[in-house]
Amino acid sequence: MGGAFMIAGGALRGLAALMLVSIAGPSAAAAAGPPDPLGSVMWEALRDQYFGDAPLRFDDRVKVSAPADAEDTRAVPIAIDASALPDVVEIVAIADLNPFPLVLRYHPHGAAATIATRIKIQQATAVHGAARTADGVWHVSGVLVDAAGGGCSAPPATYAQKDWADHVGEVQARAWPARADGTARLRLRVRHPNDTGLVPGIPAYFIETLSVRAHGAAGPGPELARIDSLEPVSEDPVFSLDLRPPPGSTALTLSGRDNQGGVIAATIPLPAPSPAASDRSLGQ
């Protein structure tokens, strides 16, 4: 009896040890990663959730811009500039303490590794920007934003307008002539509530995807950029991108959808490069 009890006890102790190892394993792995310079209490959990086991480093070449104090928590301007890195294939924006931390994923196929937009912030938080290079490494930076709170849980102002549903998906956009480096600035605004669904009785209703393609005499060209947008992007979202349309492109086409199947579409004329830009290009 006693021997059997000792064996069972040993088995239980072994099982407990295995459970402790399995529980401690992910935390230990996260702790072994680089600590967040901003000291975000959510960083280790978010790192595991969004980056997994991919190599990651904090890198000052990724520039994240946002106001130190948010004046309007429903529309906080942020910008991520990873153009100092080579071969960026994806950019991610994260607001650590939001109910939905992941803000967007940006794929700059034929564009500079920069994006600017406006986001909702629920409370004071770290805002991280991460850029993945072609070698699979994530380069991360961030800033702290102080905020009174409530940006994610406030109902969209759009709903106060009686005809709001008639204008959902309307696009206002402008493209500027290409610069000497071949990039052309595109600024676009889409009318949409971009509701998080946190108000009781109102379902989430937000833009999911926006894609920009070049268009020329031969028809549609390659995809230049894709934005996978999520709940924290502001109502009536505004995006600024620096695209690299191929020579001969005369327009940009925007297409997208929201999470309820609504379609977004627009054609934006692309001005010819200015003579000054052409001269500078030839001089390089």
PDB file of C-alpha atoms in Angstrom:
ATOM      1  CA  MET A   1       0.000   0.000   0.000  1.00  0.00           C
ATOM      2  CA  GLY A   2       2.703   2.437   1.029  1.00  0.00           C
ATOM      3  CA  GLY A   3       4.846   1.571  -2.020  1.00  0.00           C
ATOM      4  CA  ALA A   4       1.902   2.021  -4.330  1.00  0.00           C
ATOM      5  CA  PHE A   5       1.161   5.361  -2.685  1.00  0.00           C
ATOM      6  CA  MET A   6       4.766   6.478  -3.158  1.00  0.00           C
ATOM      7  CA  ILE A   7       4.697   5.478  -6.824  1.00  0.00           C
ATOM      8  CA  ALA A   8       1.417   7.301  -7.361  1.00  0.00           C
ATOM      9  CA  GLY A   9       2.786  10.290  -5.516  1.00  0.00           C
ATOM     10  CA  GLY A  10       5.893  10.252  -7.681  1.00  0.00           C
ATOM     11  CA  ALA A  11       3.740  10.034 -10.797  1.00  0.00           C
ATOM     12  CA  LEU A  12       1.678  12.956  -9.584  1.00  0.00           C
ATOM     13  CA  ARG A  13       4.796  14.975  -8.885  1.00  0.00           C
ATOM     14  CA  GLY A  14       6.079  14.145 -12.374  1.00  0.00           C
ATOM     15  CA  LEU A  15       2.762  15.159 -13.917  1.00  0.00           C
ATOM     16  CA  ALA A  16       2.808  18.400 -11.933  1.00  0.00           C
ATOM     17  CA  ALA A  17       6.329  19.107 -13.137  1.00  0.00           C
ATOM     18  CA  LEU A  18       5.284  18.516 -16.746  1.00  0.00           C
ATOM     19  CA  MET A  19       2.321  20.835 -16.281  1.00  0.00           C
ATOM     20  CA  LEU A  20       4.570  23.510 -14.835  1.00  0.00           C
ATOM     21  CA  VAL A  21       6.960  23.180 -17.765  1.00  0.00           C
ATOM     22  CA  SER A  22       4.123  23.411 -20.299  1.00  0.00           C
ATOM     23  CA  ILE A  23       2.636  26.427 -18.538  1.00  0.00           C
ATOM     24  CA  ALA A  24       5.959  28.151 -18.041  1.00  0.00           C
ATOM     25  CA  GLY A  25       7.242  27.351 -21.525  1.00  0.00           C
ATOM     26  CA  PRO A  26       5.559  30.150 -23.545  1.00  0.00           C
ATOM     27  CA  SER A  27       6.214  32.736 -20.823  1.00  0.00           C
ATOM     28  CA  ALA A  28       9.845  31.728 -20.668  1.00  0.00           C
ATOM     29  CA  ALA A  29      10.084  31.944 -24.443  1.00  0.00           C
ATOM     30  CA  ALA A  30       8.492  35.395 -24.412  1.00  0.00           C
ATOM     31  CA  ALA A  31      10.758  36.540 -21.590  1.00  0.00           C
ATOM     32  CA  ALA A  32      13.743  35.427 -23.637  1.00  0.00           C
ATOM     33  CA  GLY A  33      12.748  37.843 -26.415  1.00  0.00           C
ATOM     34  CA  PRO A  34      13.862  41.464 -26.462  1.00  0.00           C
ATOM     35  CA  PRO A  35      12.144  43.571 -23.775  1.00  0.00           C
ATOM     36  CA  ASP A  36       9.909  46.390 -24.945  1.00  0.00           C
ATOM     37  CA  PRO A  37      11.692  49.750 -24.544  1.00  0.00           C
ATOM     38  CA  LEU A  38       8.268  51.318 -23.820  1.00  0.00           C
ATOM     39  CA  GLY A  39       7.586  48.884 -20.986  1.00  0.00           C
ATOM     40  CA  SER A  40       4.164  47.844 -22.286  1.00  0.00           C
ATOM     41  CA  VAL A  41       2.534  45.347 -19.930  1.00  0.00           C
ATOM     42  CA  MET A  42       0.928  43.618 -22.938  1.00  0.00           C
ATOM     43  CA  TRP A  43       4.021  43.315 -25.101  1.00  0.00           C
ATOM     44  CA  GLU A  44       4.950  39.695 -24.360  1.00  0.00           C
ATOM     45  CA  ALA A  45       1.411  38.449 -25.007  1.00  0.00           C
ATOM     46  CA  LEU A  46       1.072  40.507 -28.186  1.00  0.00           C
ATOM     47  CA  ARG A  47       4.480  39.396 -29.418  1.00  0.00           C
ATOM     48  CA  ASP A  48       3.461  35.742 -29.116  1.00  0.00           C
ATOM     49  CA  GLN A  49       0.046  36.376 -30.683  1.00  0.00           C
ATOM     50  CA  TYR A  50       1.092  38.387 -33.728  1.00  0.00           C
ATOM     51  CA  PHE A  51       4.720  37.416 -34.373  1.00  0.00           C
ATOM     52  CA  GLY A  52       5.016  33.905 -32.951  1.00  0.00           C
ATOM     53  CA  ASP A  53       8.523  32.508 -33.169  1.00  0.00           C
ATOM     54  CA  ALA A  54       9.662  34.858 -35.941  1.00  0.00           C
ATOM     55  CA  PRO A  55      12.909  36.731 -35.250  1.00  0.00           C
ATOM     56  CA  LEU A  56      12.214  40.204 -33.885  1.00  0.00           C
ATOM     57  CA  ARG A  57      14.320  43.191 -32.909  1.00  0.00           C
ATOM     58  CA  PHE A  58      13.644  46.737 -31.815  1.00  0.00           C
ATOM     59  CA  ASP A  59      14.989  49.030 -34.511  1.00  0.00           C
ATOM     60  CA  ASP A  60      15.194  52.837 -34.628  1.00  0.00           C
ATOM     61  CA  ARG A  61      15.007  52.695 -38.418  1.00  0.00           C
ATOM     62  CA  VAL A  62      11.267  52.138 -38.007  1.00  0.00           C
ATOM     63  CA  LYS A  63       9.758  55.532 -37.201  1.00  0.00           C
ATOM     64  CA  VAL A  64       6.370  55.610 -35.467  1.00  0.00           C
ATOM     65  CA  SER A  65       4.713  59.021 -35.151  1.00  0.00           C
ATOM     66  CA  ALA A  66       1.690  59.856 -33.015  1.00  0.00           C
ATOM     67  CA  PRO A  67       0.715  62.707 -30.686  1.00  0.00           C
ATOM     68  CA  ALA A  68       1.909  62.364 -27.088  1.00  0.00           C
ATOM     69  CA  ASP A  69      -1.585  63.439 -25.979  1.00  0.00           C
ATOM     70  CA  ALA A  70      -4.619  62.392 -28.011  1.00  0.00           C
ATOM     71  CA  GLU A  71      -7.036  65.280 -28.553  1.00  0.00           C
ATOM     72  CA  ASP A  72      -9.734  63.077 -30.093  1.00  0.00           C
ATOM     73  CA  THR A  73      -9.482  59.412 -29.080  1.00  0.00           C
ATOM     74  CA  ARG A  74     -11.765  58.470 -31.988  1.00  0.00           C
ATOM     75  CA  ALA A  75      -9.280  59.767 -34.590  1.00  0.00           C
ATOM     76  CA  VAL A  76      -5.661  59.736 -33.435  1.00  0.00           C
ATOM     77  CA  PRO A  77      -3.195  60.338 -36.303  1.00  0.00           C
ATOM     78  CA  ILE A  78      -0.389  57.801 -36.584  1.00  0.00           C
ATOM     79  CA  ALA A  79       2.299  57.182 -39.186  1.00  0.00           C
ATOM     80  CA  ILE A  80       4.772  54.350 -39.643  1.00  0.00           C
ATOM     81  CA  ASP A  81       7.849  54.913 -41.799  1.00  0.00           C
ATOM     82  CA  ALA A  82      10.076  51.891 -42.406  1.00  0.00           C
ATOM     83  CA  SER A  83      11.584  53.203 -45.641  1.00  0.00           C
ATOM     84  CA  ALA A  84      15.084  53.077 -44.127  1.00  0.00           C
ATOM     85  CA  LEU A  85      14.874  49.277 -44.166  1.00  0.00           C
ATOM     86  CA  PRO A  86      15.507  47.198 -47.298  1.00  0.00           C
ATOM     87  CA  ASP A  87      12.883  44.876 -48.798  1.00  0.00           C
ATOM     88  CA  VAL A  88       9.939  45.527 -46.475  1.00  0.00           C
ATOM     89  CA  VAL A  89       7.082  43.158 -47.325  1.00  0.00           C
ATOM     90  CA  GLU A  90       4.609  43.922 -44.516  1.00  0.00           C
ATOM     91  CA  ILE A  91       3.892  46.590 -41.904  1.00  0.00           C
ATOM     92  CA  VAL A  92       1.764  46.034 -38.809  1.00  0.00           C
ATOM     93  CA  ALA A  93       0.294  48.648 -36.446  1.00  0.00           C
ATOM     94  CA  ILE A  94      -0.691  47.668 -32.887  1.00  0.00           C
ATOM     95  CA  ALA A  95      -2.327  49.716 -30.120  1.00  0.00           C
ATOM     96  CA  ASP A  96      -1.399  47.541 -27.160  1.00  0.00           C
ATOM     97  CA  LEU A  97      -4.198  48.352 -24.690  1.00  0.00           C
ATOM     98  CA  ASN A  98      -7.078  48.588 -27.155  1.00  0.00           C
ATOM     99  CA  PRO A  99      -9.857  45.979 -26.931  1.00  0.00           C
ATOM    100  CA  PHE A 100      -8.694  45.018 -30.451  1.00  0.00           C
ATOM    101  CA  PRO A 101      -4.934  45.670 -30.420  1.00  0.00           C
ATOM    102  CA  LEU A 102      -4.214  44.879 -34.081  1.00  0.00           C
ATOM    103  CA  VAL A 103      -4.986  48.010 -36.120  1.00  0.00           C
ATOM    104  CA  LEU A 104      -3.956  47.042 -39.647  1.00  0.00           C
ATOM    105  CA  ARG A 105      -1.582  45.098 -41.864  1.00  0.00           C
ATOM    106  CA  TYR A 106      -0.063  46.902 -44.834  1.00  0.00           C
ATOM    107  CA  HIS A 107       1.509  45.155 -47.836  1.00  0.00           C
ATOM    108  CA  PRO A 108       3.580  47.640 -49.907  1.00  0.00           C
ATOM    109  CA  HIS A 109       4.075  45.517 -53.030  1.00  0.00           C
ATOM    110  CA  GLY A 110       4.853  48.488 -55.274  1.00  0.00           C
ATOM    111  CA  ALA A 111       5.049  51.246 -52.710  1.00  0.00           C
ATOM    112  CA  ALA A 112       7.378  52.811 -50.191  1.00  0.00           C
ATOM    113  CA  ALA A 113       7.282  51.253 -46.739  1.00  0.00           C
ATOM    114  CA  THR A 114       5.266  54.077 -45.206  1.00  0.00           C
ATOM    115  CA  ILE A 115       1.636  54.482 -44.183  1.00  0.00           C
ATOM    116  CA  ALA A 116      -0.323  57.114 -42.280  1.00  0.00           C
ATOM    117  CA  THR A 117      -3.880  56.925 -40.983  1.00  0.00           C
ATOM    118  CA  ARG A 118      -6.078  57.733 -37.977  1.00  0.00           C
ATOM    119  CA  ILE A 119      -7.064  55.242 -35.301  1.00  0.00           C
ATOM    120  CA  LYS A 120      -9.275  54.855 -32.255  1.00  0.00           C
ATOM    121  CA  ILE A 121      -7.634  54.579 -28.829  1.00  0.00           C
ATOM    122  CA  GLN A 122      -9.503  53.257 -25.809  1.00  0.00           C
ATOM    123  CA  GLN A 123      -7.001  54.406 -23.162  1.00  0.00           C
ATOM    124  CA  ALA A 124      -3.415  55.539 -22.713  1.00  0.00           C
ATOM    125  CA  THR A 125      -1.320  52.981 -24.565  1.00  0.00           C
ATOM    126  CA  ALA A 126       1.852  52.098 -26.373  1.00  0.00           C
ATOM    127  CA  VAL A 127       1.437  52.149 -30.154  1.00  0.00           C
ATOM    128  CA  HIS A 128       3.853  49.812 -31.920  1.00  0.00           C
ATOM    129  CA  GLY A 129       4.788  49.689 -35.584  1.00  0.00           C
ATOM    130  CA  ALA A 130       6.491  46.580 -36.966  1.00  0.00           C
ATOM    131  CA  ALA A 131       8.000  46.012 -40.408  1.00  0.00           C
ATOM    132  CA  ARG A 132       8.807  42.544 -41.758  1.00  0.00           C
ATOM    133  CA  THR A 133      11.683  42.374 -44.199  1.00  0.00           C
ATOM    134  CA  ALA A 134      12.099  39.716 -46.896  1.00  0.00           C
ATOM    135  CA  ASP A 135      14.418  37.705 -44.624  1.00  0.00           C
ATOM    136  CA  GLY A 136      11.527  37.165 -42.189  1.00  0.00           C
ATOM    137  CA  VAL A 137      12.799  39.490 -39.455  1.00  0.00           C
ATOM    138  CA  TRP A 138      10.359  41.869 -37.737  1.00  0.00           C
ATOM    139  CA  HIS A 139      11.751  45.331 -36.949  1.00  0.00           C
ATOM    140  CA  VAL A 140       9.763  47.099 -34.225  1.00  0.00           C
ATOM    141  CA  SER A 141       9.478  50.566 -32.749  1.00  0.00           C
ATOM    142  CA  GLY A 142       6.780  52.556 -31.001  1.00  0.00           C
ATOM    143  CA  VAL A 143       5.582  55.558 -29.035  1.00  0.00           C
ATOM    144  CA  LEU A 144       3.426  56.198 -25.969  1.00  0.00           C
ATOM    145  CA  VAL A 145       0.107  57.990 -26.431  1.00  0.00           C
ATOM    146  CA  ASP A 146      -1.750  59.457 -23.462  1.00  0.00           C
ATOM    147  CA  ALA A 147      -5.529  59.502 -23.828  1.00  0.00           C
ATOM    148  CA  ALA A 148      -8.614  60.139 -21.734  1.00  0.00           C
ATOM    149  CA  GLY A 149     -10.124  57.014 -23.255  1.00  0.00           C
ATOM    150  CA  GLY A 150     -13.284  55.683 -24.807  1.00  0.00           C
ATOM    151  CA  GLY A 151     -12.388  55.991 -28.485  1.00  0.00           C
ATOM    152  CA  CYS A 152     -13.133  52.351 -29.303  1.00  0.00           C
ATOM    153  CA  SER A 153     -16.422  52.154 -27.425  1.00  0.00           C
ATOM    154  CA  ALA A 154     -17.936  55.461 -28.613  1.00  0.00           C
ATOM    155  CA  PRO A 155     -20.692  55.120 -31.253  1.00  0.00           C
ATOM    156  CA  PRO A 156     -19.793  56.532 -34.680  1.00  0.00           C
ATOM    157  CA  ALA A 157     -20.996  60.087 -35.318  1.00  0.00           C
ATOM    158  CA  THR A 158     -22.064  58.881 -38.770  1.00  0.00           C
ATOM    159  CA  TYR A 159     -25.163  57.235 -37.310  1.00  0.00           C
ATOM    160  CA  ALA A 160     -26.572  60.633 -36.329  1.00  0.00           C
ATOM    161  CA  GLN A 161     -27.007  61.487 -40.025  1.00  0.00           C
ATOM    162  CA  LYS A 162     -30.302  60.286 -41.493  1.00  0.00           C
ATOM    163  CA  ASP A 163     -28.835  59.512 -44.914  1.00  0.00           C
ATOM    164  CA  TRP A 164     -25.575  57.951 -43.734  1.00  0.00           C
ATOM    165  CA  ALA A 165     -26.332  54.604 -45.378  1.00  0.00           C
ATOM    166  CA  ASP A 166     -26.636  56.303 -48.786  1.00  0.00           C
ATOM    167  CA  HIS A 167     -23.007  57.429 -48.639  1.00  0.00           C
ATOM    168  CA  VAL A 168     -21.225  54.377 -47.237  1.00  0.00           C
ATOM    169  CA  GLY A 169     -18.281  53.462 -49.438  1.00  0.00           C
ATOM    170  CA  GLU A 170     -17.950  56.846 -51.157  1.00  0.00           C
ATOM    171  CA  VAL A 171     -14.318  57.683 -51.859  1.00  0.00           C
ATOM    172  CA  GLN A 172     -12.545  61.023 -51.921  1.00  0.00           C
ATOM    173  CA  ALA A 173      -8.972  60.739 -53.165  1.00  0.00           C
ATOM    174  CA  ARG A 174      -6.134  62.651 -54.751  1.00  0.00           C
ATOM    175  CA  ALA A 175      -2.847  61.552 -56.280  1.00  0.00           C
ATOM    176  CA  TRP A 176       0.141  63.848 -56.682  1.00  0.00           C
ATOM    177  CA  PRO A 177       2.710  63.760 -59.521  1.00  0.00           C
ATOM    178  CA  ALA A 178       5.543  61.294 -59.052  1.00  0.00           C
ATOM    179  CA  ARG A 179       8.621  62.610 -57.278  1.00  0.00           C
ATOM    180  CA  ALA A 180      12.196  62.215 -58.417  1.00  0.00           C
ATOM    181  CA  ASP A 181      12.423  58.838 -56.660  1.00  0.00           C
ATOM    182  CA  GLY A 182       9.400  57.531 -58.581  1.00  0.00           C
ATOM    183  CA  THR A 183       6.940  57.602 -55.666  1.00  0.00           C
ATOM    184  CA  ALA A 184       3.565  59.283 -56.025  1.00  0.00           C
ATOM    185  CA  ARG A 185       1.599  60.299 -52.939  1.00  0.00           C
ATOM    186  CA  LEU A 186      -1.968  59.011 -52.689  1.00  0.00           C
ATOM    187  CA  ARG A 187      -4.315  60.323 -50.037  1.00  0.00           C
ATOM    188  CA  LEU A 188      -7.755  58.744 -49.804  1.00  0.00           C
ATOM    189  CA  ARG A 189     -10.796  58.929 -47.553  1.00  0.00           C
ATOM    190  CA  VAL A 190     -13.601  56.396 -47.467  1.00  0.00           C
ATOM    191  CA  ARG A 191     -16.950  57.229 -45.897  1.00  0.00           C
ATOM    192  CA  HIS A 192     -17.732  54.417 -43.503  1.00  0.00           C
ATOM    193  CA  PRO A 193     -18.822  54.110 -39.841  1.00  0.00           C
ATOM    194  CA  ASN A 194     -16.014  51.652 -39.071  1.00  0.00           C
ATOM    195  CA  ASP A 195     -17.974  50.588 -36.000  1.00  0.00           C
ATOM    196  CA  THR A 196     -16.119  48.333 -33.538  1.00  0.00           C
ATOM    197  CA  GLY A 197     -19.299  46.605 -32.369  1.00  0.00           C
ATOM    198  CA  LEU A 198     -18.580  47.437 -28.717  1.00  0.00           C
ATOM    199  CA  VAL A 199     -21.835  49.377 -28.280  1.00  0.00           C
ATOM    200  CA  PRO A 200     -24.515  46.886 -27.140  1.00  0.00           C
ATOM    201  CA  GLY A 201     -26.993  46.000 -29.873  1.00  0.00           C
ATOM    202  CA  ILE A 202     -24.862  47.399 -32.736  1.00  0.00           C
ATOM    203  CA  PRO A 203     -22.854  44.842 -34.744  1.00  0.00           C
ATOM    204  CA  ALA A 204     -19.299  45.463 -35.873  1.00  0.00           C
ATOM    205  CA  TYR A 205     -19.235  47.178 -39.261  1.00  0.00           C
ATOM    206  CA  PHE A 206     -15.834  48.105 -40.650  1.00  0.00           C
ATOM    207  CA  ILE A 207     -13.678  48.127 -43.779  1.00  0.00           C
ATOM    208  CA  GLU A 208     -11.654  44.908 -44.117  1.00  0.00           C
ATOM    209  CA  THR A 209      -9.578  45.321 -47.265  1.00  0.00           C
ATOM    210  CA  LEU A 210      -8.433  48.081 -49.625  1.00  0.00           C
ATOM    211  CA  SER A 211      -6.289  47.375 -52.684  1.00  0.00           C
ATOM    212  CA  VAL A 212      -4.647  49.891 -55.012  1.00  0.00           C
ATOM    213  CA  ARG A 213      -3.601  48.970 -58.548  1.00  0.00           C
ATOM    214  CA  ALA A 214      -1.970  50.876 -61.357  1.00  0.00           C
ATOM    215  CA  HIS A 215      -3.907  51.333 -64.594  1.00  0.00           C
ATOM    216  CA  GLY A 216      -2.509  52.238 -67.999  1.00  0.00           C
ATOM    217  CA  ALA A 217      -3.338  52.105 -71.694  1.00  0.00           C
ATOM    218  CA  ALA A 218      -3.031  48.315 -71.637  1.00  0.00           C
ATOM    219  CA  GLY A 219      -5.545  47.995 -68.805  1.00  0.00           C
ATOM    220  CA  PRO A 220      -5.182  47.045 -65.155  1.00  0.00           C
ATOM    221  CA  GLY A 221      -1.637  46.751 -63.891  1.00  0.00           C
ATOM    222  CA  PRO A 222      -0.053  45.201 -60.801  1.00  0.00           C
ATOM    223  CA  GLU A 223      -1.279  45.638 -57.262  1.00  0.00           C
ATOM    224  CA  LEU A 224       0.781  48.384 -55.677  1.00  0.00           C
ATOM    225  CA  ALA A 225      -0.506  48.183 -52.112  1.00  0.00           C
ATOM    226  CA  ARG A 226      -3.015  46.350 -49.943  1.00  0.00           C
ATOM    227  CA  ILE A 227      -4.368  47.409 -46.562  1.00  0.00           C
ATOM    228  CA  ASP A 228      -5.978  44.812 -44.317  1.00  0.00           C
ATOM    229  CA  SER A 229      -7.909  47.170 -42.062  1.00  0.00           C
ATOM    230  CA  LEU A 230      -9.462  46.286 -38.692  1.00  0.00           C
ATOM    231  CA  GLU A 231     -11.807  47.715 -36.041  1.00  0.00           C
ATOM    232  CA  PRO A 232      -9.444  50.313 -34.504  1.00  0.00           C
ATOM    233  CA  VAL A 233      -9.088  52.323 -37.733  1.00  0.00           C
ATOM    234  CA  SER A 234     -11.110  55.519 -37.351  1.00  0.00           C
ATOM    235  CA  GLU A 235     -14.537  56.320 -38.708  1.00  0.00           C
ATOM    236  CA  ASP A 236     -14.356  57.683 -42.293  1.00  0.00           C
ATOM    237  CA  PRO A 237     -10.768  56.421 -42.508  1.00  0.00           C
ATOM    238  CA  VAL A 238      -8.043  58.413 -44.207  1.00  0.00           C
ATOM    239  CA  PHE A 239      -4.889  56.761 -45.575  1.00  0.00           C
ATOM    240  CA  SER A 240      -1.734  58.315 -47.032  1.00  0.00           C
ATOM    241  CA  LEU A 241       0.514  56.079 -49.140  1.00  0.00           C
ATOM    242  CA  ASP A 242       3.588  56.591 -51.318  1.00  0.00           C
ATOM    243  CA  LEU A 243       3.138  54.385 -54.391  1.00  0.00           C
ATOM    244  CA  ARG A 244       5.500  53.438 -57.222  1.00  0.00           C
ATOM    245  CA  PRO A 245       3.285  53.161 -60.311  1.00  0.00           C
ATOM    246  CA  PRO A 246       4.981  51.658 -63.391  1.00  0.00           C
ATOM    247  CA  PRO A 247       5.880  53.984 -66.291  1.00  0.00           C
ATOM    248  CA  GLY A 248       2.871  54.730 -68.468  1.00  0.00           C
ATOM    249  CA  SER A 249       0.355  54.481 -65.629  1.00  0.00           C
ATOM    250  CA  THR A 250      -2.463  56.967 -66.058  1.00  0.00           C
ATOM    251  CA  ALA A 251      -4.659  56.152 -63.068  1.00  0.00           C
ATOM    252  CA  LEU A 252      -4.942  54.263 -59.832  1.00  0.00           C
ATOM    253  CA  THR A 253      -7.858  51.944 -59.130  1.00  0.00           C
ATOM    254  CA  LEU A 254      -9.070  51.384 -55.580  1.00  0.00           C
ATOM    255  CA  SER A 255     -11.119  48.328 -54.669  1.00  0.00           C
ATOM    256  CA  GLY A 256     -12.179  46.930 -51.346  1.00  0.00           C
ATOM    257  CA  ARG A 257     -14.893  45.514 -49.157  1.00  0.00           C
ATOM    258  CA  ASP A 258     -16.224  45.717 -45.631  1.00  0.00           C
ATOM    259  CA  ASN A 259     -17.078  42.920 -43.220  1.00  0.00           C
ATOM    260  CA  GLN A 260     -20.724  42.926 -44.319  1.00  0.00           C
ATOM    261  CA  GLY A 261     -19.961  42.470 -47.999  1.00  0.00           C
ATOM    262  CA  GLY A 262     -20.144  46.138 -49.011  1.00  0.00           C
ATOM    263  CA  VAL A 263     -18.030  47.025 -52.043  1.00  0.00           C
ATOM    264  CA  ILE A 264     -15.667  49.992 -52.326  1.00  0.00           C
ATOM    265  CA  ALA A 265     -14.426  51.120 -55.737  1.00  0.00           C
ATOM    266  CA  ALA A 266     -12.902  54.249 -57.244  1.00  0.00           C
ATOM    267  CA  THR A 267     -10.609  55.412 -60.035  1.00  0.00           C
ATOM    268  CA  ILE A 268      -8.117  58.155 -59.229  1.00  0.00           C
ATOM    269  CA  PRO A 269      -6.396  60.012 -62.100  1.00  0.00           C
ATOM    270  CA  LEU A 270      -2.624  59.921 -61.849  1.00  0.00           C
ATOM    271  CA  PRO A 271      -0.959  63.195 -62.875  1.00  0.00           C
ATOM    272  CA  ALA A 272       2.061  63.025 -65.155  1.00  0.00           C
ATOM    273  CA  PRO A 273       5.423  63.514 -63.437  1.00  0.00           C
ATOM    274  CA  SER A 274       6.369  67.159 -63.199  1.00  0.00           C
ATOM    275  CA  PRO A 275       9.226  68.333 -65.463  1.00  0.00           C
ATOM    276  CA  ALA A 276      11.255  69.206 -62.397  1.00  0.00           C
ATOM    277  CA  ALA A 277      10.936  65.653 -61.078  1.00  0.00           C
ATOM    278  CA  SER A 278      11.976  64.251 -64.480  1.00  0.00           C
ATOM    279  CA  ASP A 279      15.015  66.501 -64.583  1.00  0.00           C
ATOM    280  CA  ARG A 280      16.037  65.445 -61.086  1.00  0.00           C
ATOM    281  CA  SER A 281      15.597  61.783 -61.997  1.00  0.00           C
ATOM    282  CA  LEU A 282      17.846  62.163 -65.039  1.00  0.00           C
ATOM    283  CA  GLY A 283      20.469  63.879 -62.915  1.00  0.00           C
ATOM    284  CA  GLN A 284      20.787  60.963 -60.501  1.00  0.00           C
TER     285      GLN A 284
END
